[in-house]
Amino acid sequence: MLTLSSLLLPTALLATLASAATQKITVGARDNVFDPDEIYASVGDVLEFEFFPGRYDVVQGDYDSPCEPSPRGFYSGFVMTEPNDDDERKKFIVKVNSTDPIWIYCSARSFCQYGMAAVVNPVFGGFPGQTLPEYRDRASSVRRAVTPEGDFPRGGTFVGGDDNDDDSSSSSSSSSSRPTSTVTTSVAPTTEPAATTAAPTQTEENAPTGTTETIPSATTGAASGLQVQGMMGAGVAAVVGMLGFML
């Protein structure tokens, strides 16, 4: 038997589904920003982050710690979109489960420090200073944005495009395959030839073209000197002998 409550239940369910809205947010469509950067969503609504050309991620953070991930927040992982991928842009889908403020930033490069942040359901009144301009002002002094660790995506799902770019795994594999300096040094020959063998001699480099000239040695010069001295001595003796005969 049909009752009034059984008739009203499907109607209420349809009304709930119809009231759920999709809040579309572009990521990097212009000037490395989230657009819009202030979003108002109800419980059950869906946040749809659409990635434009570039390398970006979507990180849920906390107001008190700009550019740092929330321990239980959602994270898309890095997404690399090429300029010719306009028809297959990836979309990160997150369901809203609370009307509390949700702070969002991008951890790529220094985008967070330069203002790439957004907030869902910002609170005006009751929490003085917790505004997006204040968040950005404090983020500008952060040394570096923190990229969440662990598996991703989490807290949401992807639709469209290929799988998101796991940049951390590719960087670790490339670093492990890079040869170390020890390996580079070990391929050098263990025995190095002497410098005198490989390098040209001074005579070969600087000698003039007339290299056929023979320079007498010191021994030959000495022998010639003794021979001259002997001949001079014999001549003197002959002169002395002639003088003695005449006297």
Short mmCIF file of C-alpha atoms in Angstrom, two decimals:
data_model
loop_
_atom_site.label_atom_id
_atom_site.label_comp_id
_atom_site.label_asym_id
_atom_site.label_seq_id
_atom_site.Cartn_x
_atom_site.Cartn_y
_atom_site.Cartn_z
CA MET A 1 0.00 0.00 0.00
CA LEU A 2 1.36 3.34 -0.99
CA THR A 3 1.78 5.87 1.75
CA LEU A 4 2.39 9.59 1.63
CA SER A 5 5.97 9.17 2.88
CA SER A 6 6.81 6.62 0.18
CA LEU A 7 5.58 9.02 -2.46
CA LEU A 8 7.49 11.97 -1.05
CA LEU A 9 10.84 10.14 -0.67
CA PRO A 10 11.70 9.93 -4.41
CA THR A 11 10.59 13.52 -4.81
CA ALA A 12 12.94 14.67 -2.04
CA LEU A 13 15.80 12.65 -3.54
CA LEU A 14 15.28 14.21 -6.95
CA ALA A 15 15.17 17.65 -5.39
CA THR A 16 18.48 16.99 -3.61
CA LEU A 17 20.16 15.83 -6.80
CA ALA A 18 18.79 18.77 -8.73
CA SER A 19 20.05 21.22 -6.13
CA ALA A 20 23.61 19.81 -6.24
CA ALA A 21 25.72 22.10 -8.39
CA THR A 22 29.05 21.77 -10.14
CA GLN A 23 31.44 24.59 -9.31
CA LYS A 24 33.86 24.88 -12.23
CA ILE A 25 37.35 26.20 -11.50
CA THR A 26 40.05 26.64 -14.13
CA VAL A 27 43.66 25.88 -13.21
CA GLY A 28 46.24 27.99 -15.03
CA ALA A 29 43.89 29.32 -17.70
CA ARG A 30 45.46 32.75 -17.28
CA ASP A 31 48.43 34.07 -15.33
CA ASN A 32 48.89 30.98 -13.10
CA VAL A 33 45.73 31.45 -11.05
CA PHE A 34 42.61 29.58 -9.99
CA ASP A 35 39.55 31.14 -11.60
CA PRO A 36 37.37 31.87 -9.78
CA ASP A 37 39.46 32.05 -6.64
CA GLU A 38 36.50 32.46 -4.25
CA ILE A 39 33.84 29.78 -4.54
CA TYR A 40 30.61 29.24 -2.65
CA ALA A 41 29.43 25.63 -2.49
CA SER A 42 26.85 23.64 -0.57
CA VAL A 43 27.18 20.17 0.88
CA GLY A 44 26.88 17.71 -2.00
CA ASP A 45 28.17 20.16 -4.59
CA VAL A 46 31.08 19.19 -6.81
CA LEU A 47 34.29 21.13 -7.37
CA GLU A 48 35.54 20.62 -10.91
CA PHE A 49 39.17 21.71 -11.42
CA GLU A 50 39.99 21.91 -15.14
CA PHE A 51 43.72 21.89 -15.97
CA PHE A 52 44.97 24.21 -18.71
CA PRO A 53 48.36 24.04 -20.50
CA GLY A 54 51.25 23.97 -18.05
CA ARG A 55 52.28 21.92 -15.03
CA TYR A 56 50.00 22.41 -12.03
CA ASP A 57 48.50 20.60 -9.07
CA VAL A 58 45.61 21.21 -6.67
CA VAL A 59 46.39 20.95 -2.96
CA GLN A 60 44.05 21.43 -0.01
CA GLY A 61 45.78 23.36 2.74
CA ASP A 62 45.07 25.23 5.96
CA TYR A 63 44.75 28.95 6.51
CA ASP A 64 47.24 28.90 9.38
CA SER A 65 49.95 27.26 7.23
CA PRO A 66 50.04 28.88 3.79
CA CYS A 67 51.45 26.73 0.98
CA GLU A 68 51.42 23.59 3.16
CA PRO A 69 49.06 20.62 2.70
CA SER A 70 46.29 19.74 5.11
CA PRO A 71 46.94 16.29 6.65
CA ARG A 72 43.58 14.92 5.47
CA GLY A 73 43.04 17.16 2.48
CA PHE A 74 42.56 16.26 -1.16
CA TYR A 75 45.43 16.30 -3.65
CA SER A 76 45.45 15.91 -7.42
CA GLY A 77 49.12 15.24 -8.04
CA PHE A 78 51.01 17.12 -10.76
CA VAL A 79 49.22 17.39 -14.09
CA MET A 80 51.10 18.28 -17.27
CA THR A 81 48.89 19.63 -20.04
CA GLU A 82 50.22 20.39 -23.51
CA PRO A 83 48.95 23.36 -25.53
CA ASN A 84 47.37 21.04 -28.13
CA ASP A 85 45.34 19.13 -25.51
CA ASP A 86 42.45 21.60 -25.47
CA ASP A 87 39.89 18.93 -26.35
CA GLU A 88 41.11 16.49 -23.68
CA ARG A 89 41.82 18.62 -20.65
CA LYS A 90 41.90 16.68 -17.41
CA LYS A 91 39.43 17.52 -14.67
CA PHE A 92 39.87 16.79 -10.98
CA ILE A 93 36.52 16.23 -9.26
CA VAL A 94 36.05 16.80 -5.51
CA LYS A 95 32.76 16.45 -3.63
CA VAL A 96 32.00 19.05 -0.97
CA ASN A 97 31.14 17.44 2.38
CA SER A 98 31.15 20.53 4.60
CA THR A 99 30.47 24.23 4.42
CA ASP A 100 33.66 25.00 6.34
CA PRO A 101 36.27 27.05 4.45
CA ILE A 102 38.50 25.00 2.14
CA TRP A 103 41.87 26.56 1.33
CA ILE A 104 43.52 25.55 -1.92
CA TYR A 105 46.93 26.25 -3.42
CA CYS A 106 49.28 25.07 -6.18
CA SER A 107 52.64 23.67 -5.07
CA ALA A 108 54.33 23.88 -8.49
CA ARG A 109 57.39 26.13 -8.62
CA SER A 110 56.70 29.39 -6.71
CA PHE A 111 53.09 29.78 -7.83
CA CYS A 112 51.69 29.69 -4.29
CA GLN A 113 54.05 32.43 -3.12
CA TYR A 114 52.93 34.53 -6.09
CA GLY A 115 49.24 34.17 -5.31
CA MET A 116 48.01 30.93 -6.90
CA ALA A 117 45.52 30.13 -4.16
CA ALA A 118 41.75 29.90 -3.73
CA VAL A 119 39.16 29.39 -1.02
CA VAL A 120 35.82 27.61 -0.97
CA ASN A 121 33.21 29.12 1.36
CA PRO A 122 35.25 31.99 2.81
CA VAL A 123 33.96 33.21 6.16
CA PHE A 124 33.30 36.91 6.62
CA GLY A 125 32.89 37.86 10.25
CA GLY A 126 33.75 35.80 13.30
CA PHE A 127 37.20 34.98 11.92
CA PRO A 128 38.89 38.34 11.38
CA GLY A 129 41.78 38.24 8.96
CA GLN A 130 40.90 34.85 7.42
CA THR A 131 40.48 36.20 3.93
CA LEU A 132 42.10 35.25 0.65
CA PRO A 133 44.14 38.49 0.44
CA GLU A 134 45.50 37.80 3.95
CA TYR A 135 46.36 34.22 2.98
CA ARG A 136 48.24 35.41 -0.09
CA ASP A 137 50.06 38.08 1.87
CA ARG A 138 51.35 35.49 4.34
CA ALA A 139 52.12 33.02 1.54
CA SER A 140 54.39 35.56 -0.16
CA SER A 141 56.93 35.20 2.66
CA VAL A 142 56.98 31.38 2.57
CA ARG A 143 60.34 29.99 1.47
CA ARG A 144 58.86 27.20 -0.66
CA ALA A 145 55.52 25.52 -1.25
CA VAL A 146 55.19 21.97 0.09
CA THR A 147 54.11 19.17 -2.24
CA PRO A 148 52.16 16.41 -0.44
CA GLU A 149 53.77 13.00 -0.15
CA GLY A 150 52.13 9.63 -0.62
CA ASP A 151 49.70 8.24 -3.17
CA PHE A 152 47.60 10.47 -5.38
CA PRO A 153 45.10 11.44 -6.52
CA ARG A 154 43.32 11.35 -3.20
CA GLY A 155 40.11 12.94 -2.01
CA GLY A 156 38.92 13.21 -5.60
CA THR A 157 38.87 11.57 -9.02
CA PHE A 158 39.97 12.44 -12.56
CA VAL A 159 37.84 12.58 -15.66
CA GLY A 160 39.02 13.23 -19.21
CA GLY A 161 42.54 13.14 -20.62
CA ASP A 162 45.22 10.64 -19.67
CA ASP A 163 46.38 9.63 -16.23
CA ASN A 164 47.95 12.38 -14.18
CA ASP A 165 51.70 12.82 -14.40
CA ASP A 166 53.49 11.00 -11.58
CA ASP A 167 56.46 13.38 -11.50
CA SER A 168 57.93 11.95 -8.30
CA SER A 169 58.35 8.41 -9.65
CA SER A 170 59.93 9.61 -12.90
CA SER A 171 62.40 11.80 -11.05
CA SER A 172 63.46 8.99 -8.71
CA SER A 173 64.06 6.57 -11.58
CA SER A 174 66.10 9.10 -13.51
CA SER A 175 68.24 9.92 -10.49
CA SER A 176 68.96 6.24 -9.82
CA SER A 177 70.12 5.68 -13.40
CA ARG A 178 72.43 8.68 -13.44
CA PRO A 179 76.10 7.50 -13.26
CA THR A 180 78.11 8.65 -10.30
CA SER A 181 81.51 10.28 -10.43
CA THR A 182 83.10 7.05 -9.20
CA VAL A 183 81.80 5.15 -12.19
CA THR A 184 83.01 7.87 -14.51
CA THR A 185 86.48 7.75 -13.02
CA SER A 186 86.70 3.96 -13.13
CA VAL A 187 86.46 3.84 -16.91
CA ALA A 188 89.77 5.74 -17.27
CA PRO A 189 92.90 3.59 -18.02
CA THR A 190 94.66 2.39 -14.89
CA THR A 191 98.16 2.87 -16.37
CA GLU A 192 98.80 6.26 -17.88
CA PRO A 193 101.66 6.54 -20.39
CA ALA A 194 104.59 8.71 -19.41
CA ALA A 195 104.50 12.31 -20.51
CA THR A 196 107.82 12.00 -22.36
CA THR A 197 106.38 9.22 -24.55
CA ALA A 198 103.29 11.07 -25.76
CA ALA A 199 104.55 14.64 -25.82
CA PRO A 200 106.91 15.70 -28.63
CA THR A 201 110.51 16.38 -27.63
CA GLN A 202 111.95 19.86 -27.55
CA THR A 203 114.28 19.05 -30.53
CA GLU A 204 111.33 17.97 -32.65
CA GLU A 205 109.38 21.11 -31.83
CA ASN A 206 112.03 23.87 -31.92
CA ALA A 207 114.91 22.68 -34.13
CA PRO A 208 115.48 24.68 -37.36
CA THR A 209 114.97 23.10 -40.75
CA GLY A 210 118.73 22.41 -41.31
CA THR A 211 118.91 19.53 -38.87
CA THR A 212 121.60 17.65 -40.86
CA GLU A 213 124.43 19.77 -39.39
CA THR A 214 126.70 17.74 -37.07
CA ILE A 215 128.06 19.49 -33.99
CA PRO A 216 131.49 18.14 -32.90
CA SER A 217 131.64 16.65 -29.48
CA ALA A 218 133.83 17.89 -26.63
CA THR A 219 136.18 14.87 -26.99
CA THR A 220 136.89 15.58 -30.66
CA GLY A 221 137.68 19.23 -29.92
CA ALA A 222 140.14 18.30 -27.19
CA ALA A 223 142.01 15.89 -29.47
CA SER A 224 142.34 18.54 -32.17
CA GLY A 225 143.75 20.99 -29.61
CA LEU A 226 146.44 18.55 -28.50
CA GLN A 227 147.48 17.91 -32.09
CA VAL A 228 147.98 21.65 -32.74
CA GLN A 229 149.97 22.06 -29.55
CA GLY A 230 152.29 19.17 -30.59
CA MET A 231 153.02 20.71 -33.98
CA MET A 232 153.86 24.07 -32.39
CA GLY A 233 156.26 22.40 -29.96
CA ALA A 234 158.13 20.67 -32.81
CA GLY A 235 158.56 23.96 -34.68
CA VAL A 236 160.01 25.72 -31.63
CA ALA A 237 162.51 22.90 -31.12
CA ALA A 238 163.72 23.18 -34.73
CA VAL A 239 164.30 26.94 -34.42
CA VAL A 240 166.28 26.51 -31.20
CA GLY A 241 168.45 23.85 -32.86
CA MET A 242 169.32 26.10 -35.81
CA LEU A 243 170.32 28.99 -33.50
CA GLY A 244 172.64 26.71 -31.54
CA PHE A 245 174.39 25.54 -34.74
CA MET A 246 174.99 29.09 -35.94
CA LEU A 247 176.51 30.18 -32.63
#
